[in-house]
Amino acid sequence: MDQLVQVVFPTSWMVAGALAVCVVILLILFTLRHQFPQLLGQLFIQNGPGAIFIFNAHTKQFLYANSLAFEMLPLIRQKHRWQLLNETLENSLIKLLGQSLSKSGGVNWTFQTGQKQSNVRLYARRGHYLRQQVWFIHCFDDQENVAEHVRLKTQVERLHDAFNSLPNFVYFCDRNNQILGCNQAWANYHGLQAQDITGKALHDFFTDSEMQLHQRLVEQVLAGKPEPLRQWIIRGDGKRKLLETNGYPLCDSEQNTLGMMNISADVTLWHELNQALEQENQHRIATEKELHRQNNLIRSVFNASPDPIGFIDANGVVTGANGPFARLLGSSQTELSGMHLSELVGAVRAKFHQDQHREIFATGKGISYEFMQTKLANDDEQSESWYEIRKAPYHDNVTGEQGIVMIGRDISERKQSEHQLACTVKRLEKLSFLDGLTQVANRRSFDKVLAQQWNIHRRSGDPLAMLMLDIDSFKQYNDNYGHQCGDKVLKQVANILQMVAKRRSDWVARYGGEEFIILMPQTDLNGASLVAQQVLDKVRECEIEHLYSNVERYLTVSIGVASTRLFEHYPCQELTRTADRCLYQVKHSGRNDYQGALISELADVASFLPQR
């Protein structure tokens, strides 16, 4: 396990390597800043892998160029600037620069100088230099240089990604305390994006006391005696954190100090742990023993984590794991180290993991996924546990070993909550389409189903019919028998309608108040009229007493019937309007009856069937 800790937590000399990477990134960032043209020329242009120069197309002058550019292009010096040998070459170059914007692979330029013909490849982009709009041009003589350029570009992009992925706070400033750049971690602390901070002053972000500490660090760095600067800060959530800041001078090729790089790390935990260690043993202060203690503490934190954490090398062998990870794989922590995945999860599952690991190595990016583990409980019943797995690559710069760090988190409770929430949403959705009293579909559900059936029958050409039913003298029934009896009658009528509408495709809904609707797909007017008669008969058979009715001494209903095949000529609401007109006719003709109409193709009015 000591070897594992050394792999995951490199010794302090490796920090110097990380700082060197940051310095390289800074130099790359400087190539994008117009405040430092001298550094840009010395560090990037003059030492570039090919001919590199900066060209002002308006003045037709080269503002800067490296030595390879002079060897490759016929340039002549004009005071502090350079120009091409003749105007023909200048016009040819300007024309190609315009073409290069749409060609990421660069453009070829063939030109003649005396008896010599040269063929080069240009890569150009627009930008600003010395407050001028210019072209930054890379010129390559052969494909080998082009490949080298692509490789360097890829390295720059990776370094930029690595720079922004650092958890430490990193920012760069010049001698006037103007911010030249920072990583996203430092920008996030101030609630901004990295590109929005560049160009601002430090005092825009630091208090007076913080500026004094910064100035002291600058003086130490310039004096060649830098010491880590520690200060307590209060985060936005109110927690106090101890930051340790190290400053490093930024110099050009002539060792002139241009500014300073500052790297701040959160050492709150280390501070608290070191204080506890110093109280236990004040005599053990040697550097080697201190590093050993720190590694032991890190290992304790690793093993104390409730989440499964394991390390798997490129060959699929487990090189280290904590207790929860070992229990997840059904093994002990001591036995797990050195075992191959195929021994733990089987050949098929091991191949799945190895394919994932190859993908991670190829892309350099971690992946996350969820999986369910089934176990037998004490009563021989299966229990399900859900885990969220995060896999990321790691690389040991000392041994060159690479592998996968695998971190799991038990999300069973979250999954159970999500399942319960989904079930609740389904129940609520179902209830939202039901009438609370009669437990048949409500008006909202009916409108949705009518639109769907209208479109379906428009494609098939089958007839669609509707019954609109109204309970006769229902207000008098409510007023004299009470609302509870009225509710009971509504439920009885709804049950009768559901009993009569036997087909699964028939749709019974409460339209509002004492009105109900039966929507009958693939039914013509005659079929719907038969159903209406059945409803009248069933209601009459129930003999629900209604002594206050204007029709009979028992409860009765009136029904309007409508049917159509003419879906292309009318909106779906026309079927409801026609059934309502028929119902109106029944009410004014004595009630306790039905009347039907067929939506006519020849007119916008319904042709009513004769009343029986």
C-alpha positions as MATLAB code, in Angstrom:
seq = 'MDQLVQVVFPTSWMVAGALAVCVVILLILFTLRHQFPQLLGQLFIQNGPGAIFIFNAHTKQFLYANSLAFEMLPLIRQKHRWQLLNETLENSLIKLLGQSLSKSGGVNWTFQTGQKQSNVRLYARRGHYLRQQVWFIHCFDDQENVAEHVRLKTQVERLHDAFNSLPNFVYFCDRNNQILGCNQAWANYHGLQAQDITGKALHDFFTDSEMQLHQRLVEQVLAGKPEPLRQWIIRGDGKRKLLETNGYPLCDSEQNTLGMMNISADVTLWHELNQALEQENQHRIATEKELHRQNNLIRSVFNASPDPIGFIDANGVVTGANGPFARLLGSSQTELSGMHLSELVGAVRAKFHQDQHREIFATGKGISYEFMQTKLANDDEQSESWYEIRKAPYHDNVTGEQGIVMIGRDISERKQSEHQLACTVKRLEKLSFLDGLTQVANRRSFDKVLAQQWNIHRRSGDPLAMLMLDIDSFKQYNDNYGHQCGDKVLKQVANILQMVAKRRSDWVARYGGEEFIILMPQTDLNGASLVAQQVLDKVRECEIEHLYSNVERYLTVSIGVASTRLFEHYPCQELTRTADRCLYQVKHSGRNDYQGALISELADVASFLPQR';
ca = [
       0.000    0.000    0.000;
       2.955    2.360    0.540;
       3.801    1.945   -3.110;
       0.249    2.785   -4.030;
       0.278    5.974   -1.979;
       3.544    6.971   -3.606;
       1.950    6.465   -7.013;
      -1.124    8.512   -6.243;
       0.514   11.193   -4.131;
       3.863   12.129   -5.732;
       6.743   13.461   -3.683;
       7.428   17.132   -3.436;
       9.975   17.164   -6.257;
       7.171   16.489   -8.689;
       5.552   19.792   -7.729;
       8.486   21.485   -9.388;
       7.620   19.635  -12.600;
       4.027   20.879  -12.368;
       5.278   24.430  -11.834;
       7.447   24.101  -14.918;
       4.385   23.121  -16.924;
       2.593   26.220  -15.644;
       5.541   28.394  -16.704;
       5.384   26.920  -20.201;
       1.650   27.671  -20.295;
       2.364   31.235  -19.215;
       4.833   31.710  -22.040;
       2.173   30.473  -24.432;
      -0.348   32.910  -22.939;
       2.161   35.711  -23.419;
       2.058   35.064  -27.165;
      -1.533   36.243  -27.062;
      -0.811   39.507  -25.165;
       0.069   42.707  -26.965;
       1.629   44.185  -23.786;
       4.812   42.170  -24.228;
       5.951   42.281  -27.878;
       9.595   41.763  -26.902;
       8.838   38.558  -25.030;
       6.571   37.478  -27.885;
       9.360   37.952  -30.392;
      12.118   36.381  -28.322;
      10.346   33.398  -26.848;
       7.891   32.453  -29.578;
       8.829   33.952  -32.923;
      12.622   33.698  -32.844;
      12.669   30.212  -31.327;
       9.688   28.879  -33.280;
       9.855   25.558  -35.125;
       9.478   27.249  -38.506;
       9.359   30.591  -40.195;
       7.089   32.811  -38.114;
       6.340   36.447  -38.751;
       3.757   39.166  -38.135;
       2.449   40.971  -41.209;
       0.420   44.178  -41.513;
      -1.536   43.746  -44.767;
      -2.560   47.414  -44.804;
       0.992   48.801  -44.737;
       2.448   45.675  -46.414;
       5.101   45.526  -43.706;
       6.380   42.720  -41.505;
       6.357   43.928  -37.907;
       8.407   41.017  -36.656;
      10.021   37.856  -38.014;
      12.393   35.140  -36.827;
      15.595   34.062  -38.501;
      13.944   31.199  -40.410;
      11.554   33.692  -42.016;
      14.536   35.587  -43.488;
      15.937   32.342  -44.880;
      12.642   31.295  -46.438;
      11.195   34.601  -47.753;
      12.907   37.349  -49.768;
      12.664   40.175  -47.226;
      14.324   43.579  -47.266;
      14.622   45.864  -44.226;
      13.011   49.286  -44.131;
      14.133   51.030  -40.910;
      12.535   48.923  -38.136;
      10.284   46.941  -40.459;
      10.696   44.471  -43.293;
       9.042   44.186  -46.688;
       8.918   41.593  -49.444;
      11.227   42.019  -52.383;
       8.595   43.367  -54.762;
       4.925   44.355  -54.943;
       3.959   41.203  -56.881;
       4.986   39.029  -53.953;
       3.128   41.307  -51.531;
      -0.138   41.130  -53.519;
       0.192   37.374  -53.890;
       0.677   36.962  -50.126;
      -2.312   39.201  -49.263;
      -4.557   37.213  -51.605;
      -3.505   33.914  -50.020;
      -4.074   35.279  -46.516;
      -7.726   35.845  -47.347;
      -8.032   32.250  -48.581;
      -6.393   30.821  -45.471;
      -9.321   31.864  -43.224;
     -11.545   29.163  -44.766;
      -8.818   26.486  -44.881;
      -7.759   25.138  -41.520;
      -5.092   23.033  -43.225;
      -3.242   26.086  -44.569;
      -2.552   27.181  -48.151;
       0.346   26.599  -50.536;
       2.318   29.565  -51.823;
       4.608   29.216  -54.840;
       6.715   32.229  -55.734;
       9.705   33.036  -57.924;
      12.762   34.946  -56.738;
      15.323   35.279  -59.495;
      16.055   31.796  -60.842;
      14.772   30.074  -57.702;
      11.234   28.813  -57.280;
      10.032   28.264  -53.729;
       6.996   26.345  -52.532;
       5.893   26.860  -48.924;
       2.771   26.275  -46.859;
       1.195   29.125  -44.922;
      -0.939   29.032  -41.779;
      -2.368   32.421  -40.836;
      -4.825   34.017  -38.456;
      -5.837   37.566  -37.677;
      -5.053   39.294  -34.426;
      -3.696   42.448  -32.802;
      -0.089   43.333  -32.209;
       1.259   46.667  -30.998;
      -2.335   47.998  -31.283;
      -2.465   47.103  -34.961;
      -4.608   44.562  -36.800;
      -2.119   42.077  -38.200;
      -1.708   38.575  -39.561;
       0.200   35.977  -37.508;
       1.748   33.685  -40.132;
       3.526   30.335  -39.815;
       5.476   29.295  -42.898;
       6.722   25.720  -43.456;
       9.029   24.437  -46.153;
       7.965   20.775  -46.085;
       5.461   18.382  -44.571;
       7.801   17.451  -41.733;
       7.602   20.996  -40.397;
       3.826   20.982  -40.874;
       3.531   17.811  -38.804;
       5.745   19.347  -36.137;
       3.531   22.423  -36.096;
       0.384   20.333  -35.637;
       2.059   18.376  -32.847;
       3.060   21.556  -31.042;
      -0.450   22.992  -31.442;
      -1.907   19.848  -29.913;
       0.543   20.056  -27.010;
      -0.413   23.689  -26.425;
      -4.100   22.794  -26.322;
      -3.450   19.966  -23.889;
      -1.322   22.195  -21.695;
      -4.065   24.816  -21.736;
      -6.631   22.189  -20.686;
      -4.303   20.907  -17.971;
      -3.716   24.445  -16.765;
      -7.448   25.096  -16.388;
      -8.012   21.700  -14.736;
      -5.604   22.489  -11.892;
      -7.503   22.755   -8.604;
      -4.980   25.309   -7.298;
      -5.452   29.046   -7.829;
      -2.961   30.361  -10.435;
      -2.684   33.913  -11.756;
      -0.005   35.982  -13.536;
       0.652   39.680  -13.160;
       3.177   42.178  -14.471;
       5.339   44.542  -12.449;
       2.457   47.055  -12.327;
       0.113   44.492  -10.739;
      -1.932   44.134  -13.904;
      -3.354   40.621  -14.380;
      -1.984   38.884  -17.469;
      -3.963   35.671  -17.072;
      -5.304   33.106  -14.657;
      -6.712   29.595  -14.567;
     -10.428   28.926  -14.274;
     -10.160   27.899  -10.612;
      -8.991   31.399   -9.638;
     -11.632   32.963  -11.900;
     -14.378   30.795  -10.359;
     -13.408   32.003   -6.882;
     -14.205   35.550   -8.049;
     -17.349   34.470   -9.946;
     -15.983   35.281  -13.410;
     -14.556   33.610  -16.486;
     -10.783   33.550  -16.975;
     -10.936   35.632  -20.148;
     -12.929   38.354  -18.333;
     -10.205   38.823  -15.696;
      -7.273   39.319  -18.042;
      -6.264   42.976  -18.206;
      -7.754   43.992  -14.865;
      -5.727   45.163  -11.877;
      -5.096   43.133   -8.727;
      -6.640   45.795   -6.506;
      -9.963   45.101   -8.292;
      -9.984   41.741   -6.509;
      -7.735   42.200   -3.430;
      -8.336   44.192   -0.274;
      -5.713   46.638    0.972;
      -4.343   44.080    3.432;
      -4.191   41.424    0.725;
      -2.354   43.849   -1.579;
       0.207   44.437    1.179;
       0.800   40.695    1.496;
       1.089   40.403   -2.271;
       3.625   43.231   -2.408;
       5.695   41.538    0.287;
       5.708   38.336   -1.752;
       6.802   40.309   -4.837;
       9.705   41.807   -2.917;
      10.810   38.364   -1.704;
      10.632   36.910   -5.220;
      12.599   39.791   -6.758;
      15.180   39.449   -3.998;
      15.632   35.781   -4.880;
      14.386   34.600   -1.478;
      10.794   33.514   -2.071;
       8.934   32.068    0.880;
       5.438   30.595    0.887;
       2.832   33.128    1.945;
      -0.096   31.843    3.963;
      -3.293   33.713    4.631;
      -6.762   32.858    5.877;
      -9.700   33.704    3.653;
     -13.451   33.411    4.142;
     -15.266   31.736    1.284;
     -18.714   32.659    0.049;
     -20.242   29.888    2.178;
     -18.681   31.402    5.328;
     -15.990   28.741    5.805;
     -12.434   29.775    6.600;
      -9.730   28.390    4.334;
      -5.971   28.663    4.556;
      -4.249   29.401    1.257;
      -0.548   28.903    0.699;
       0.798   31.097   -2.094;
       4.133   30.662   -3.848;
       5.493   33.291   -6.212;
       7.782   32.705   -9.166;
       9.434   35.405  -11.300;
       8.686   35.582  -15.019;
      11.742   36.527  -17.031;
      12.571   36.934  -20.686;
      15.579   35.391  -22.407;
      17.796   38.201  -21.053;
      16.678   37.461  -17.474;
      14.726   40.681  -17.219;
      11.868   40.266  -14.749;
       8.562   40.923  -16.497;
       6.178   39.867  -13.801;
       5.311   37.099  -11.399;
       3.337   33.875  -11.331;
       1.422   33.069   -8.142;
       0.161   29.606   -7.248;
      -2.163   29.241   -4.274;
      -3.227   25.910   -2.820;
      -5.840   25.141   -0.188;
      -3.787   23.788    2.721;
      -6.492   24.043    5.380;
      -6.667   20.305    5.963;
      -2.903   19.975    5.932;
      -2.628   22.850    8.385;
      -5.057   21.228   10.790;
      -3.423   17.815   10.438;
       0.078   19.219   10.870;
      -0.982   21.009   14.015;
      -2.260   17.733   15.453;
       0.965   15.967   14.455;
       3.151   18.612   16.023;
       1.260   18.252   19.322;
       1.809   14.481   19.303;
       5.480   14.553   18.455;
       7.363   17.844   18.361;
      10.755   16.217   17.828;
      10.054   14.592   14.486;
      10.681   17.517   12.145;
      13.006   15.968    9.566;
      11.792   16.394    6.009;
      11.830   12.671    5.176;
       9.903   11.719    8.303;
       7.459   14.560    7.738;
       6.741   13.319    4.207;
       6.271    9.806    5.567;
       3.754   11.070    8.132;
       1.880   12.988    5.495;
       1.652    9.872    3.334;
       0.294    7.929    6.305;
      -2.325   10.610    6.874;
      -3.309   10.594    3.224;
      -3.644    6.832    3.352;
      -5.849    7.172    6.449;
      -8.120    9.609    4.640;
      -8.187    7.235    1.664;
      -9.145    4.247    3.796;
     -11.614    6.234    5.894;
     -13.635    7.279    2.836;
     -17.104    5.693    2.868;
     -17.072    5.645   -0.921;
     -15.394    2.743   -2.778;
     -12.016    3.824   -4.232;
      -9.742    1.528   -6.218;
      -6.762    1.708   -8.566;
      -6.417   -0.561  -11.588;
      -3.341   -0.595  -13.831;
      -3.337   -0.759  -17.622;
      -3.283   -4.574  -17.537;
      -6.439   -4.824  -15.461;
      -4.690   -5.654  -12.164;
      -5.925   -4.028   -8.945;
      -2.995   -2.128   -7.465;
      -4.800   -0.717   -4.452;
      -8.224   -0.234   -2.929;
      -9.947    0.856    0.241;
     -12.282   -1.294    2.324;
     -15.586   -0.241    0.679;
     -14.133   -1.016   -2.761;
     -13.019   -4.474   -1.625;
     -16.442   -5.195   -0.123;
     -18.096   -4.042   -3.343;
     -16.183   -6.751   -5.215;
     -16.805   -9.366   -2.519;
     -13.200   -9.556   -1.315;
     -10.980   -8.299    1.504;
      -8.660   -5.330    1.194;
      -5.512   -7.434    1.683;
      -6.520  -10.119   -0.827;
      -7.718   -7.657   -3.462;
      -4.335   -6.064   -4.250;
      -2.654   -7.881   -7.135;
      -5.785   -9.649   -8.361;
      -6.918   -9.377  -11.987;
     -10.380   -8.091  -12.834;
     -11.311  -11.394  -14.457;
     -10.822  -13.107  -11.087;
     -13.173  -10.655   -9.420;
     -15.973   -9.994  -11.906;
     -15.576  -12.747  -14.521;
     -14.131  -12.692  -18.030;
     -17.110  -11.019  -19.733;
     -17.395   -8.180  -17.222;
     -13.606   -7.783  -17.137;
     -13.580   -7.296  -20.924;
     -16.241   -4.603  -20.538;
     -14.052   -2.733  -18.025;
     -10.899   -3.158  -20.127;
     -12.663   -1.707  -23.185;
     -13.731    1.251  -21.057;
     -10.178    1.730  -19.802;
      -8.751    1.712  -23.321;
     -11.226    4.404  -24.284;
     -10.218    6.492  -21.268;
      -6.516    6.113  -22.093;
      -7.193    7.092  -25.712;
      -9.224   10.207  -24.909;
      -7.558   11.157  -21.630;
     -11.004   11.957  -20.226;
     -12.870   10.305  -17.389;
     -16.319    8.739  -17.667;
     -19.271    8.282  -15.308;
     -22.029    5.702  -15.298;
     -24.470    3.957  -12.984;
     -24.900    0.258  -12.329;
     -27.014   -1.940  -10.127;
     -25.579   -4.690   -7.932;
     -27.810   -7.529   -6.764;
     -27.029   -9.394   -3.543;
     -28.729  -12.157   -1.557;
     -30.013  -11.036    1.828;
     -30.202  -13.208    4.931;
     -33.702  -14.414    4.013;
     -32.466  -15.490    0.553;
     -34.195  -12.505   -1.036;
     -32.315  -10.358   -3.497;
     -31.473   -6.786   -2.563;
     -30.554   -4.141   -5.104;
     -27.873   -1.516   -4.588;
     -27.235    1.288   -7.068;
     -23.799    2.863   -7.476;
     -22.564    5.855   -9.412;
     -19.108    5.022  -10.788;
     -16.522    7.610  -11.858;
     -13.403    6.468  -13.727;
     -10.462    8.714  -14.561;
      -6.915    8.080  -15.815;
      -3.784    8.580  -13.712;
      -0.121    8.626  -14.714;
       2.968    8.297  -12.545;
       5.727   10.532  -13.902;
       8.350    8.640  -11.874;
       7.670    5.065  -12.957;
       5.710    5.820  -16.141;
       2.884    3.635  -14.881;
      -0.628    4.543  -15.984;
      -3.917    3.221  -14.757;
      -7.473    3.982  -13.765;
      -8.753    5.393  -10.509;
     -12.278    4.145   -9.875;
     -14.536    5.905   -7.359;
     -18.030    4.692   -6.491;
     -20.895    6.218   -4.573;
     -23.938    4.430   -3.198;
     -26.998    6.115   -4.736;
     -29.581    3.507   -3.724;
     -31.562    5.980   -1.636;
     -31.568    8.484   -4.464;
     -32.750    5.828   -6.936;
     -35.508    4.771   -4.573;
     -36.600    8.386   -4.173;
     -36.574    8.877   -7.947;
     -38.705    5.755   -8.390;
     -41.188    6.890   -5.754;
     -41.342   10.328   -7.349;
     -42.001    8.829  -10.791;
     -44.807    6.671   -9.397;
     -46.299    9.694   -7.659;
     -46.146   11.746  -10.864;
     -47.921    8.959  -12.772;
     -50.641    8.758  -10.134;
     -51.111   12.525  -10.169;
     -51.205   12.555  -13.950;
     -53.874    9.847  -13.927;
     -55.912   11.746  -11.339;
     -55.681   14.949  -13.378;
     -57.643   13.245  -16.183;
     -60.375   11.751  -13.946;
     -63.520   13.327  -12.541;
     -63.134   13.153   -8.773;
     -66.810   12.332   -8.088;
     -67.793    9.849  -10.813;
     -64.320    8.425  -11.540;
     -64.901    8.706  -15.294;
     -62.841   10.898  -17.594;
     -63.116   14.652  -17.039;
     -63.540   17.483  -19.552;
     -59.787   17.934  -19.953;
     -59.325   14.261  -20.802;
     -62.278   14.315  -23.208;
     -60.908   17.273  -25.201;
     -57.564   15.503  -25.610;
     -59.106   12.170  -26.674;
     -61.533   13.851  -29.104;
     -58.659   15.589  -30.916;
     -56.714   12.317  -31.098;
     -59.695   10.283  -32.376;
     -60.572   13.001  -34.886;
     -57.096   12.752  -36.438;
     -57.153    8.942  -36.397;
     -60.562    8.763  -38.132;
     -59.556   11.431  -40.619;
     -56.794    9.108  -41.815;
     -58.909    5.932  -41.775;
     -62.177    7.421  -43.076;
     -64.240    5.507  -40.486;
     -67.260    7.217  -38.890;
     -66.983    8.787  -35.438;
     -70.045    9.234  -33.179;
     -70.853   11.019  -29.934;
     -73.632   10.935  -27.350;
     -74.212   14.030  -25.198;
     -76.444   13.238  -22.197;
     -78.150   15.584  -19.735;
     -80.085   14.540  -16.583;
     -83.591   15.991  -16.760;
     -84.670   18.392  -13.981;
     -81.439   17.773  -12.063;
     -81.562   21.150  -10.307;
     -84.963   20.301   -8.827;
     -83.582   16.942   -7.712;
     -80.640   18.609   -5.941;
     -82.812   21.284   -4.355;
     -85.336   18.795   -2.938;
     -83.312   15.650   -2.236;
     -80.032   17.318   -1.274;
     -76.599   17.477   -2.880;
     -75.498   14.158   -1.405;
     -78.333   12.383   -3.196;
     -77.519   14.385   -6.281;
     -73.911   13.186   -6.169;
     -75.178    9.632   -5.770;
     -77.336   10.021   -8.890;
     -74.373   11.332  -10.869;
     -72.369    8.262   -9.889;
     -75.266    5.955  -10.867;
     -75.615    7.572  -14.279;
     -71.835    7.341  -14.831;
     -71.965    3.614  -13.969;
     -74.841    3.088  -16.406;
     -72.915    4.796  -19.197;
     -69.804    2.691  -18.524;
     -71.968   -0.452  -18.535;
     -73.596    0.453  -21.860;
     -70.332    1.556  -23.523;
     -68.911   -1.959  -23.531;
     -66.166   -1.570  -26.096;
     -62.695   -0.721  -24.863;
     -62.463    2.032  -27.468;
     -65.629    3.808  -26.177;
     -64.840    6.813  -24.005;
     -67.149    7.979  -21.171;
     -66.559   11.439  -19.708;
     -68.299   13.920  -17.440;
     -68.657   17.020  -19.586;
     -69.725   19.303  -16.780;
     -72.383   19.480  -14.081;
     -75.039   16.879  -14.935;
     -73.841   16.437  -18.548;
     -71.989   13.326  -19.751;
     -70.507   12.292  -23.087;
     -69.846    8.942  -24.745;
     -67.329    9.092  -27.623;
     -67.676    6.043  -29.898;
     -64.954    5.417  -32.520;
     -65.870    3.602  -35.767;
     -69.578    4.077  -35.113;
     -72.181    5.518  -37.501;
     -75.377    7.359  -36.598;
     -77.514    4.205  -36.470;
     -75.093    2.432  -34.134;
     -74.905    5.458  -31.870;
     -78.727    5.715  -31.811;
     -78.956    2.116  -30.575;
     -76.573    2.947  -27.739;
     -78.647    6.018  -26.875;
     -81.788    3.862  -26.637;
     -79.943    1.428  -24.357;
     -78.986    4.291  -22.063;
     -82.606    5.470  -21.869;
     -83.747    1.928  -21.064;
     -81.129    1.357  -18.378;
     -81.914    4.649  -16.642;
     -85.637    3.830  -16.732;
     -84.968    0.343  -15.284;
     -83.190    1.848  -12.272;
     -86.440    3.651  -11.283;
     -84.659    6.394   -9.396;
     -87.476    8.329   -7.732;
     -87.791   11.975   -8.856;
     -91.163   13.345   -7.699;
     -90.149   16.901   -8.611;
     -89.448   16.165  -12.274;
     -91.410   17.827  -15.050;
     -91.150   14.646  -17.131;
     -91.950   11.550  -15.062;
     -91.979   10.437  -11.428;
     -88.641    8.681  -12.027;
     -85.287   10.100  -13.084;
     -84.937   10.506  -16.882;
     -82.240   11.741  -19.262;
     -82.133   13.486  -22.633;
     -79.564   12.547  -25.258;
     -78.183   14.260  -28.345;
     -76.466   12.022  -30.936;
     -74.034   13.117  -33.665;
     -71.903   11.261  -36.218;
     -69.672   12.184  -39.164;
     -67.134   11.033  -41.717;
     -66.312   14.568  -42.908;
     -63.179   15.210  -40.870;
     -61.427   17.268  -43.521;
     -64.284   19.803  -43.795;
     -64.956   20.545  -40.115;
     -62.995   20.998  -36.887;
     -63.380   18.381  -34.176;
     -65.534   20.799  -32.126;
     -68.270   20.505  -34.787;
     -69.105   17.002  -33.531;
     -69.687   18.382  -30.016;
     -71.740   21.322  -31.313;
     -73.951   19.016  -33.392;
     -74.597   16.680  -30.443;
     -75.384   19.728  -28.285;
     -77.910   21.024  -30.864;
     -79.588   17.639  -30.918;
     -79.739   17.624  -27.113;
     -81.291   21.085  -27.242;
     -83.992   19.802  -29.606;
     -84.796   16.903  -27.257;
     -85.147   19.211  -24.255;
     -87.572   21.452  -26.140;
     -89.536   18.462  -27.402;
     -90.449   16.942  -24.071;
     -87.164   15.354  -22.870;
     -86.633   11.663  -21.875;
     -85.655   10.860  -25.464;
     -82.781   11.065  -27.907;
     -82.332   12.782  -31.237;
     -79.502   12.304  -33.726;
     -77.914   14.158  -36.614;
     -75.379   13.407  -39.312;
     -72.970   16.193  -40.171;
     -73.809   16.802  -43.829;
     -71.235   17.308  -46.550;
     -73.637   19.528  -48.454;
     -74.290   22.124  -45.781;
     -72.966   23.425  -42.509;
     -76.164   22.387  -40.708;
     -77.030   18.957  -39.406;
     -79.754   16.912  -41.093;
     -81.816   15.826  -38.129;
     -83.361   12.404  -37.944;
     -87.118   12.450  -37.238;
     -88.006   12.168  -33.600;
     -89.549    8.864  -32.615;
];
